[in-house]
PDB file of C-alpha atoms in Angstrom:
ATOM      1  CA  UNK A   6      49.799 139.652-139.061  1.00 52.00           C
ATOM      2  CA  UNK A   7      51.959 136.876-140.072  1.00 58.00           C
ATOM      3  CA  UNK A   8      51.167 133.790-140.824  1.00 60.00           C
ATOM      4  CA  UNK A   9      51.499 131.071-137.086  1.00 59.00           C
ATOM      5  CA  UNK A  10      54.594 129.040-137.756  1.00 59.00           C
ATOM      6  CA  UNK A  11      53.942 125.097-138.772  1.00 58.00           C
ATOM      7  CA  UNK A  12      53.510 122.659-136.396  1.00 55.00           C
ATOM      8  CA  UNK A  13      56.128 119.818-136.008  1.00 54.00           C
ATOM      9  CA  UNK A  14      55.703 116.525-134.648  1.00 53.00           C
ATOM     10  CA  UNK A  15      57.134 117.291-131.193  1.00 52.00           C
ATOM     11  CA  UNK A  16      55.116 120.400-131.036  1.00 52.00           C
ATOM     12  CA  UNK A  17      51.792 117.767-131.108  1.00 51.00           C
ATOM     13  CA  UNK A  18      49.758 117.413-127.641  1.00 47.00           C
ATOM     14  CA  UNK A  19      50.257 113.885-127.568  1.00 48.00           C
ATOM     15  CA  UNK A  20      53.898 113.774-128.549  1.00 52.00           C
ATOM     16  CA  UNK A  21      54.736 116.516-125.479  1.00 55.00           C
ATOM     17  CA  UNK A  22      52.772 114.317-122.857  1.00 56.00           C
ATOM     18  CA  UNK A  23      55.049 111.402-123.587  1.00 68.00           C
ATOM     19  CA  UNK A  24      57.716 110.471-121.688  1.00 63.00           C
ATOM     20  CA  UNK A  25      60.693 108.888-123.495  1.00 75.00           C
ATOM     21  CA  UNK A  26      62.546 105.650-122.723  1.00 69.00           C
ATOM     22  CA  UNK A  27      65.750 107.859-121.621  1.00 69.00           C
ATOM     23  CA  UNK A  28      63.891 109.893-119.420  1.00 66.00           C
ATOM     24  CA  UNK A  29      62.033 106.909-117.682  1.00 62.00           C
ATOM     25  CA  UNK A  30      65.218 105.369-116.976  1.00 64.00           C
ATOM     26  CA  UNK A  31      67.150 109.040-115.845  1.00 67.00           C
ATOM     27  CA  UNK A  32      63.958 109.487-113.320  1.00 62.00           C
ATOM     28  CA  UNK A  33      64.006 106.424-112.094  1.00 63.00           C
ATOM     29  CA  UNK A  34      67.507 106.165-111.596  1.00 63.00           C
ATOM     30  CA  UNK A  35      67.608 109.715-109.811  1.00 64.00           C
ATOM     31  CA  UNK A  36      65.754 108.585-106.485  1.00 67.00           C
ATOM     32  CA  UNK A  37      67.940 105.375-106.332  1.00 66.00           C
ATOM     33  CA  UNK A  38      71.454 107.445-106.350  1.00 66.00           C
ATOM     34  CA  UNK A  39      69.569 109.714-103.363  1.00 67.00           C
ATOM     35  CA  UNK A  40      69.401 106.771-101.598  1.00 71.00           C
ATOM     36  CA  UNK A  41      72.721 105.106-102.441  1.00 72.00           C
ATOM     37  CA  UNK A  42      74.211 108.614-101.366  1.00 74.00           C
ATOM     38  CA  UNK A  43      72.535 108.824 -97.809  1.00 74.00           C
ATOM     39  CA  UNK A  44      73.470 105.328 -96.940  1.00 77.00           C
ATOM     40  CA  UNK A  45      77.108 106.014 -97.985  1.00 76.00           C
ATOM     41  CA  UNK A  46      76.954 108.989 -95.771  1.00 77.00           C
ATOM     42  CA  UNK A  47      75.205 106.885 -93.068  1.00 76.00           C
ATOM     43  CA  UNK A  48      78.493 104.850 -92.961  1.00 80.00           C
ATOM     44  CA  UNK A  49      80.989 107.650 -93.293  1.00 74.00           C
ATOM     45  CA  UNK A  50      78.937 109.262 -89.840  1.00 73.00           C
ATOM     46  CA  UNK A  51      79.275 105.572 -88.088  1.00 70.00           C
ATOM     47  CA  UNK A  52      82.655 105.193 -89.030  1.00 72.00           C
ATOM     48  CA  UNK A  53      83.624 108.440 -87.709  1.00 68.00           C
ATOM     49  CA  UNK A  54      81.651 108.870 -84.768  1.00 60.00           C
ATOM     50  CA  UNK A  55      82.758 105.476 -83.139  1.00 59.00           C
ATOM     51  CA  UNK A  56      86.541 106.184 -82.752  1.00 60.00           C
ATOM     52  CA  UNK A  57      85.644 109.803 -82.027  1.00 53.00           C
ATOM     53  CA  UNK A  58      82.529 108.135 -78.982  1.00 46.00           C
ATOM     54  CA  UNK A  59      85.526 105.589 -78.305  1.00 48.00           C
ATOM     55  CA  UNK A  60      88.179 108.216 -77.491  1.00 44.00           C
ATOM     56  CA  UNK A  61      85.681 110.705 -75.492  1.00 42.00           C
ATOM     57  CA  UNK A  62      85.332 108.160 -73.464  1.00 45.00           C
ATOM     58  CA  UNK A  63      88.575 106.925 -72.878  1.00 43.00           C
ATOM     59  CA  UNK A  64      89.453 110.375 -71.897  1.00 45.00           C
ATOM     60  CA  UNK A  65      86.378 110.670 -69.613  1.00 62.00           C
ATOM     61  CA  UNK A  66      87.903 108.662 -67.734  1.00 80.00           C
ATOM     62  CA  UNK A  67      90.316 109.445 -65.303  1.00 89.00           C
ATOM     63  CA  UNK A  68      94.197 108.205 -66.374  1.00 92.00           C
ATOM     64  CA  UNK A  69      94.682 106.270 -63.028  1.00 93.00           C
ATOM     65  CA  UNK A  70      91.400 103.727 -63.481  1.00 94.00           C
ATOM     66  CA  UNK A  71      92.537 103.370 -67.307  1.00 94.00           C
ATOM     67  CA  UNK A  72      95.912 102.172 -65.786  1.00 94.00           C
ATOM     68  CA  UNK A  73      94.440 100.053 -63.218  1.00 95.00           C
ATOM     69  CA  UNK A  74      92.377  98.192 -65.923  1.00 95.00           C
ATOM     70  CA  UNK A  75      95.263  97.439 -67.719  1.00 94.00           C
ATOM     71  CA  UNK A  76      97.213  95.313 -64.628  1.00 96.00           C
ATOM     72  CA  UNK A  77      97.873  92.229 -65.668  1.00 95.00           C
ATOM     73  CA  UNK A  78      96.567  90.388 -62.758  1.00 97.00           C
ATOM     74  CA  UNK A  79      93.835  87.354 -62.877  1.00 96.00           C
ATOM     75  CA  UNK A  80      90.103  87.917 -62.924  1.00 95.00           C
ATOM     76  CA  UNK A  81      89.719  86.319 -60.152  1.00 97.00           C
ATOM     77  CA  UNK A  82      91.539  88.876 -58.342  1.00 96.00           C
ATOM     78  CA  UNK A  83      89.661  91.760 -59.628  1.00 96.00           C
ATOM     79  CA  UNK A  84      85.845  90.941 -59.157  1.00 93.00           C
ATOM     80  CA  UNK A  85      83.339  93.618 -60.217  1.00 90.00           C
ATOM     81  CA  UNK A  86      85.603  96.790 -59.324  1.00 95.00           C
ATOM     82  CA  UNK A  87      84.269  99.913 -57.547  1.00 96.00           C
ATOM     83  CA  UNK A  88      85.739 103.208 -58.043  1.00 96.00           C
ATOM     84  CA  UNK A  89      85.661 106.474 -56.406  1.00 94.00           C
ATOM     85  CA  UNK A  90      87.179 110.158 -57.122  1.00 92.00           C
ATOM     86  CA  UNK A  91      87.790 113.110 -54.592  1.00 90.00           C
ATOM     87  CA  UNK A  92      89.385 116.425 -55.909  1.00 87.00           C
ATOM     88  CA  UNK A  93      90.703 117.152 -59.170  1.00 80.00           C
ATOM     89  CA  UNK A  94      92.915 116.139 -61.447  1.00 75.00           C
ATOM     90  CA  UNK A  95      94.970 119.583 -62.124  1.00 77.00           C
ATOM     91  CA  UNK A  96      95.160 120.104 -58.155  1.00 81.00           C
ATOM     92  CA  UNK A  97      93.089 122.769 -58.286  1.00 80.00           C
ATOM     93  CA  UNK A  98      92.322 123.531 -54.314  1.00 77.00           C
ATOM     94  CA  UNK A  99      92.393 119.599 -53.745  1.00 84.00           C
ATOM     95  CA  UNK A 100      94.662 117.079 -55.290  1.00 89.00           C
ATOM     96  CA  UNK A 101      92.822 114.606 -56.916  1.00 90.00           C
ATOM     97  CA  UNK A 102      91.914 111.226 -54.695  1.00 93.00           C
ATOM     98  CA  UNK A 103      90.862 107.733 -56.441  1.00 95.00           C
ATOM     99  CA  UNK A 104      90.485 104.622 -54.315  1.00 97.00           C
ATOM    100  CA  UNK A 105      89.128 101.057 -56.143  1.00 97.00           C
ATOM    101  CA  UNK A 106      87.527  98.563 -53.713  1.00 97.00           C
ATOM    102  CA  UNK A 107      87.372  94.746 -55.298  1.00 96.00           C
ATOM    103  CA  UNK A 108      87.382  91.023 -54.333  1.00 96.00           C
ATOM    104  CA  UNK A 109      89.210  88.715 -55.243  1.00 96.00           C
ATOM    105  CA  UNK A 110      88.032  84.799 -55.382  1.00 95.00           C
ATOM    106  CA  UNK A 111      91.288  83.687 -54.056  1.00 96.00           C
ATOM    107  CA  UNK A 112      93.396  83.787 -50.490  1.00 95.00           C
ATOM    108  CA  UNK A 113      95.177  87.018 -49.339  1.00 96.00           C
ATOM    109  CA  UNK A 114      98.230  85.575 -49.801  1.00 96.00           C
ATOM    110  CA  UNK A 115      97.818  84.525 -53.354  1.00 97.00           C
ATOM    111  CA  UNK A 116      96.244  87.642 -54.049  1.00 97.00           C
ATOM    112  CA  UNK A 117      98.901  90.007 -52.837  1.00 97.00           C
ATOM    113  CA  UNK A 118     101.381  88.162 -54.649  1.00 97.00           C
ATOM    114  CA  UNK A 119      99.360  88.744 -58.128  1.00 98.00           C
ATOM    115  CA  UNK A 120      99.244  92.016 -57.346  1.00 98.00           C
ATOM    116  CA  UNK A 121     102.895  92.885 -56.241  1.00 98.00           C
ATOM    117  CA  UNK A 122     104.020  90.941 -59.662  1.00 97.00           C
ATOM    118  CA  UNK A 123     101.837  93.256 -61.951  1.00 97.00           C
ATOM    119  CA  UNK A 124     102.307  96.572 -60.291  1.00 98.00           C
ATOM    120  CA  UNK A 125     106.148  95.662 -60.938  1.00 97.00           C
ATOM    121  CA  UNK A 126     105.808  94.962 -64.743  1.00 97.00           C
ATOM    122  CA  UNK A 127     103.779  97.803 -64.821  1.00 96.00           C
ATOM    123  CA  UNK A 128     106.590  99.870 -63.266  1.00 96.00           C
ATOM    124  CA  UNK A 129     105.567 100.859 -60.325  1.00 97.00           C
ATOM    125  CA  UNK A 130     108.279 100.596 -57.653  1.00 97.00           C
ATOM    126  CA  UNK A 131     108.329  99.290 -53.891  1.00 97.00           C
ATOM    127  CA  UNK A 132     108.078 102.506 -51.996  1.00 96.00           C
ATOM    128  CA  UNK A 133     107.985 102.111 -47.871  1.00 95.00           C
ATOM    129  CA  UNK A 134     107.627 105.690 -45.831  1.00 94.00           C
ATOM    130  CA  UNK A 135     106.892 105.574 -42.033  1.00 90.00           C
ATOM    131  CA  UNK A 136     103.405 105.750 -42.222  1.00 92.00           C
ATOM    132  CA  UNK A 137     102.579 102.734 -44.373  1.00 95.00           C
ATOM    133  CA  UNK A 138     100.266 101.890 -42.962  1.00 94.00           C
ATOM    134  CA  UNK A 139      99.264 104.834 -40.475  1.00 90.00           C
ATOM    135  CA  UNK A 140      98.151 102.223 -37.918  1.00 92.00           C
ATOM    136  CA  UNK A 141      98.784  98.604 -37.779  1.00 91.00           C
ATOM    137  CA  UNK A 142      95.754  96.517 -40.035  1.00 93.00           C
ATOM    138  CA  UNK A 143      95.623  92.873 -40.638  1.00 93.00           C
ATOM    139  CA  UNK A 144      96.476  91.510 -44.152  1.00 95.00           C
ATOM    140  CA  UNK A 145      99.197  92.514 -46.709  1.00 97.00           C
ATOM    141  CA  UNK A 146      99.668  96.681 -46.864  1.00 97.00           C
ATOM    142  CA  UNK A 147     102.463  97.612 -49.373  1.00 97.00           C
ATOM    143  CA  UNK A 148     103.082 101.441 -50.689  1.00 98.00           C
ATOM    144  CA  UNK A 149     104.621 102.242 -54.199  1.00 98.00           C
ATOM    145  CA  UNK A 150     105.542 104.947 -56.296  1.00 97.00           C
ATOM    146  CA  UNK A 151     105.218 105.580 -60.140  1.00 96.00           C
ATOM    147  CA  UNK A 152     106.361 109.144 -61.500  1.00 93.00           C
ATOM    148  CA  UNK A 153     103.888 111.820 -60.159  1.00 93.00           C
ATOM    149  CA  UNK A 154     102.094 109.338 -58.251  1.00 95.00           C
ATOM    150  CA  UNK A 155     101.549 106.903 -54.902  1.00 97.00           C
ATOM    151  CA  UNK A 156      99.491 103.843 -54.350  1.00 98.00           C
ATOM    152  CA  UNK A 157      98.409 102.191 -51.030  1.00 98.00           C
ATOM    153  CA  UNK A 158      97.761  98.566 -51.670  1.00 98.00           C
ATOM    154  CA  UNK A 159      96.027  96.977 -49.081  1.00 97.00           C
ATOM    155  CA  UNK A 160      95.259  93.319 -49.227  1.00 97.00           C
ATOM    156  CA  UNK A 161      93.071  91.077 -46.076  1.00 96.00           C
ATOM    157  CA  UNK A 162      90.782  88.520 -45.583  1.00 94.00           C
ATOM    158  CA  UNK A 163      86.872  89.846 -45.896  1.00 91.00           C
ATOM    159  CA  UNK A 164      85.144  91.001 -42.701  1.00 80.00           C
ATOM    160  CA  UNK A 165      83.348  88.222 -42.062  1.00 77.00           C
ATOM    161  CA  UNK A 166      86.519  86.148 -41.952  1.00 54.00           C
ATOM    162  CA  UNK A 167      87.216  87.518 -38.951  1.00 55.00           C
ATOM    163  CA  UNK A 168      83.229  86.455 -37.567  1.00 54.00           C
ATOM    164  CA  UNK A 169      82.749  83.123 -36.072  1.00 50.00           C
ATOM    165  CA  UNK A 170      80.778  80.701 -38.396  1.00 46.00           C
ATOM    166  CA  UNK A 171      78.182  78.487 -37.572  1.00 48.00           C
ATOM    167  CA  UNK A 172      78.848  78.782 -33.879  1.00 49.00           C
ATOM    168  CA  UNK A 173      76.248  77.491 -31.283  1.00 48.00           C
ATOM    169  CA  UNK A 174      74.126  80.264 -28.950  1.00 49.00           C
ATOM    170  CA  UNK A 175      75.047  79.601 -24.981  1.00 57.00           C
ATOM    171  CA  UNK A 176      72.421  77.928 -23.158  1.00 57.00           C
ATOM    172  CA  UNK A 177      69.569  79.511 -22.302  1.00 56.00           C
ATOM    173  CA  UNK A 178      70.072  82.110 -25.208  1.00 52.00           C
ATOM    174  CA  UNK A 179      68.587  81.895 -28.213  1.00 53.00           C
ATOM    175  CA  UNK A 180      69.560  83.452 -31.726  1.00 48.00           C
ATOM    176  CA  UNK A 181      68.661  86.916 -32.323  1.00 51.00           C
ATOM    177  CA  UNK A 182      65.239  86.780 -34.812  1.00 51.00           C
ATOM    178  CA  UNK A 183      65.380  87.563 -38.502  1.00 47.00           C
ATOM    179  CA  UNK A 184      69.133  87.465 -38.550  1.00 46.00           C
ATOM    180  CA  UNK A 185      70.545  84.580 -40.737  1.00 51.00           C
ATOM    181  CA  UNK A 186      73.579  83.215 -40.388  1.00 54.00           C
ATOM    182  CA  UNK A 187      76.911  83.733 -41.969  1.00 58.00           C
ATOM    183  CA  UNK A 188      77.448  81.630 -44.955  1.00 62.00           C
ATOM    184  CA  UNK A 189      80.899  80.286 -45.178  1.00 65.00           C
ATOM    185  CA  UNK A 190      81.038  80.625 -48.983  1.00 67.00           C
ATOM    186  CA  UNK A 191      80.586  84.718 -48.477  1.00 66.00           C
ATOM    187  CA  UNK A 192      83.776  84.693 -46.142  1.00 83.00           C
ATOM    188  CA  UNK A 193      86.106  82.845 -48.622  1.00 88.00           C
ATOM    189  CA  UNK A 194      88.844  85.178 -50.540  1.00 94.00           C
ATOM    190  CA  UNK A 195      89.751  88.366 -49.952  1.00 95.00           C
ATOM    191  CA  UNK A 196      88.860  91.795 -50.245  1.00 96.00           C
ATOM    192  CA  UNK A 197      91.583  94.723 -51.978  1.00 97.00           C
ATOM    193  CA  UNK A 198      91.778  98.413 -51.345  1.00 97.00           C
ATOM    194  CA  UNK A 199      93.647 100.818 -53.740  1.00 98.00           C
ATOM    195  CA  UNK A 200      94.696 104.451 -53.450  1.00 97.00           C
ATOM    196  CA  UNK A 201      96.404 106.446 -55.683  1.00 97.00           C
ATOM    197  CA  UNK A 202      97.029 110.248 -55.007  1.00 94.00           C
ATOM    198  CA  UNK A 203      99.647 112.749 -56.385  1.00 93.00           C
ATOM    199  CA  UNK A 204     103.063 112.760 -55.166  1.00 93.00           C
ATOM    200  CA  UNK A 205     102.846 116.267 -54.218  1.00 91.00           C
ATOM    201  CA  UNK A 206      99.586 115.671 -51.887  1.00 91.00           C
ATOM    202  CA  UNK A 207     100.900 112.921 -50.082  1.00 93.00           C
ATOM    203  CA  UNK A 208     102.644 114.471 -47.014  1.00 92.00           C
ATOM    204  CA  UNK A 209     104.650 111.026 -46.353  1.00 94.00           C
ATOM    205  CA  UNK A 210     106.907 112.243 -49.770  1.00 89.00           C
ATOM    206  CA  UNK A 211     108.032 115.267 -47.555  1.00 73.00           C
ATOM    207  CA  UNK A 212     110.443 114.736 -44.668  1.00 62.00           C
ATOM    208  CA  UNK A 213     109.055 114.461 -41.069  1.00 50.00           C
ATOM    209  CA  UNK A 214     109.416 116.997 -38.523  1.00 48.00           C
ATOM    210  CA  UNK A 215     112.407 115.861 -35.980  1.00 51.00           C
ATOM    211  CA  UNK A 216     110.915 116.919 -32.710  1.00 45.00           C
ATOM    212  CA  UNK A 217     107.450 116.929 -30.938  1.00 51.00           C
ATOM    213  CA  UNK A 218     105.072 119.277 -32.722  1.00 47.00           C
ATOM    214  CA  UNK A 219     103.038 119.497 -29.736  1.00 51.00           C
ATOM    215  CA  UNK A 220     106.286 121.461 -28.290  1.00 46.00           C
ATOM    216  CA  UNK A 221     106.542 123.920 -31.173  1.00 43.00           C
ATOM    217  CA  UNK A 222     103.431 123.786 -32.920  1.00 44.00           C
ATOM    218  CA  UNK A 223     102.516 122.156 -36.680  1.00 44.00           C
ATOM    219  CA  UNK A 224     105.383 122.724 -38.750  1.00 39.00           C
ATOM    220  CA  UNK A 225     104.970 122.286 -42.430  1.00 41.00           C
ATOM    221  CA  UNK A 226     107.069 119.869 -44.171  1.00 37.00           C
ATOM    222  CA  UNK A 227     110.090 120.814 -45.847  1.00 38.00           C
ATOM    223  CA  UNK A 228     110.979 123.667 -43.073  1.00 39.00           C
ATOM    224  CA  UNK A 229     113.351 123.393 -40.695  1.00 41.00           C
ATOM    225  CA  UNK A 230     111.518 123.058 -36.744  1.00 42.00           C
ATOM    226  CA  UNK A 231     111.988 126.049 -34.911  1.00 41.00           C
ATOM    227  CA  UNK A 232     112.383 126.012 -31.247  1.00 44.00           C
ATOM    228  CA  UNK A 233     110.019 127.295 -28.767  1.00 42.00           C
ATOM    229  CA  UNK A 234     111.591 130.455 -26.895  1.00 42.00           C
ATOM    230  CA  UNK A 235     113.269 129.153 -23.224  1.00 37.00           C
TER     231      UNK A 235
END
């Protein structure tokens, strides 16, 4: 057998066990690039999933609402907004139906005029068919048309406007129990009603039949009446 090659100073137990300044300072430095990486990526992921969370829900929402948000009318007219949907949007069985209810702080008359004004820079157009409104309502009702789609605009005093206030009980009679009275400051301004539908579910786009339909029978829009054999 051959003689075991020498032994160098590296090849020493003590010198292998020891860790040199260079590779202190690699392994320490290792760990702190592992975290400087996953706290770049942290903000890459925040800056990309906020437009991305922004746009979803943008486009959650139906078009109509995003438009009606965007009216330039005064706060005050537009006080805590409720919404409502009916249908679809692609018209899929049933056109799609949205109607916003909200108050406004301010009188009917100021209100309808802050409404007509910003429906008209927004350019939506004065639109008046036969049945606007169906039946005869109190307050300021105005119809309009913008591409594909109508709007109903209905603008009145609040229910309670139309309530006596603070009125006295006849003799003899006394107030019904547990039921407060109306507070004047509930009654003040007025409430607003909006519906939008499509164009093409709105039967007031189409012309009217010219004769009784009880005579004849329903006749779809757009057809000519036919009349009933003599």
């Amino acid at each position: 057998m051959g003689a075991p090659p020498p032994q160098t100073d590296d090849d020493h137990p003590a010198k292998r066990g020891r860790v040199t300044p260079a590779q202190l300072r690699e392994q320490i430095r290792e760990p702190r690039n592992v975290r400087l990486g996953v706290l770049v990526l942290g903000i890459l992921l925040v800056l990309v999933a906020l437009p991305i969370y922004s746009w979803s829900k943008t486009e959650s929402r139906d078009p109509v609402f995003v438009s009606l948000d965007s009216l330039a009318v005064p706060d005050w007219a537009n006080n805590e907004p409720q919404d409502q949907i009916d249908g679809n949007r692609w018209c899929l069985e049933e056109c799609r139906f949205r109607e916003r209810t909200t108050h406004s702080s301010n009188p009917p008359e100021e209100t309808a005029k802050a409404y007509h004004d910003a429906l008209i820079a927004s350019g939506w157009q004065s639109w008046k068919p036969a049945k606007c409104p169906e039946t005869k309502v109190d307050g300021s009702y105005t119809c309009w048309t913008r591409d594909e789609l109508t709007m109903d605009l209905w603008v009145r005093a609040p229910a309670c406007g139309n309530v006596p206030i603070g009125v006295e009980p006849e003799p003899g009679v006394s107030a019904a129990p547990g039921v407060p009275g109306l507070d004047p400051e509930d009654c003040k301004g007025s409430d607003v009603s909006i519906k939008v539908r499509n164009a093409i579910a709105d039967e007031r786009t189409g012309p009217l039949p010219g004769i009784n339909p009880s005579q004849v029978g329903e006749t779809p829009y757009g057809l000519a009446p036919v009349a009933a054999p003599s």
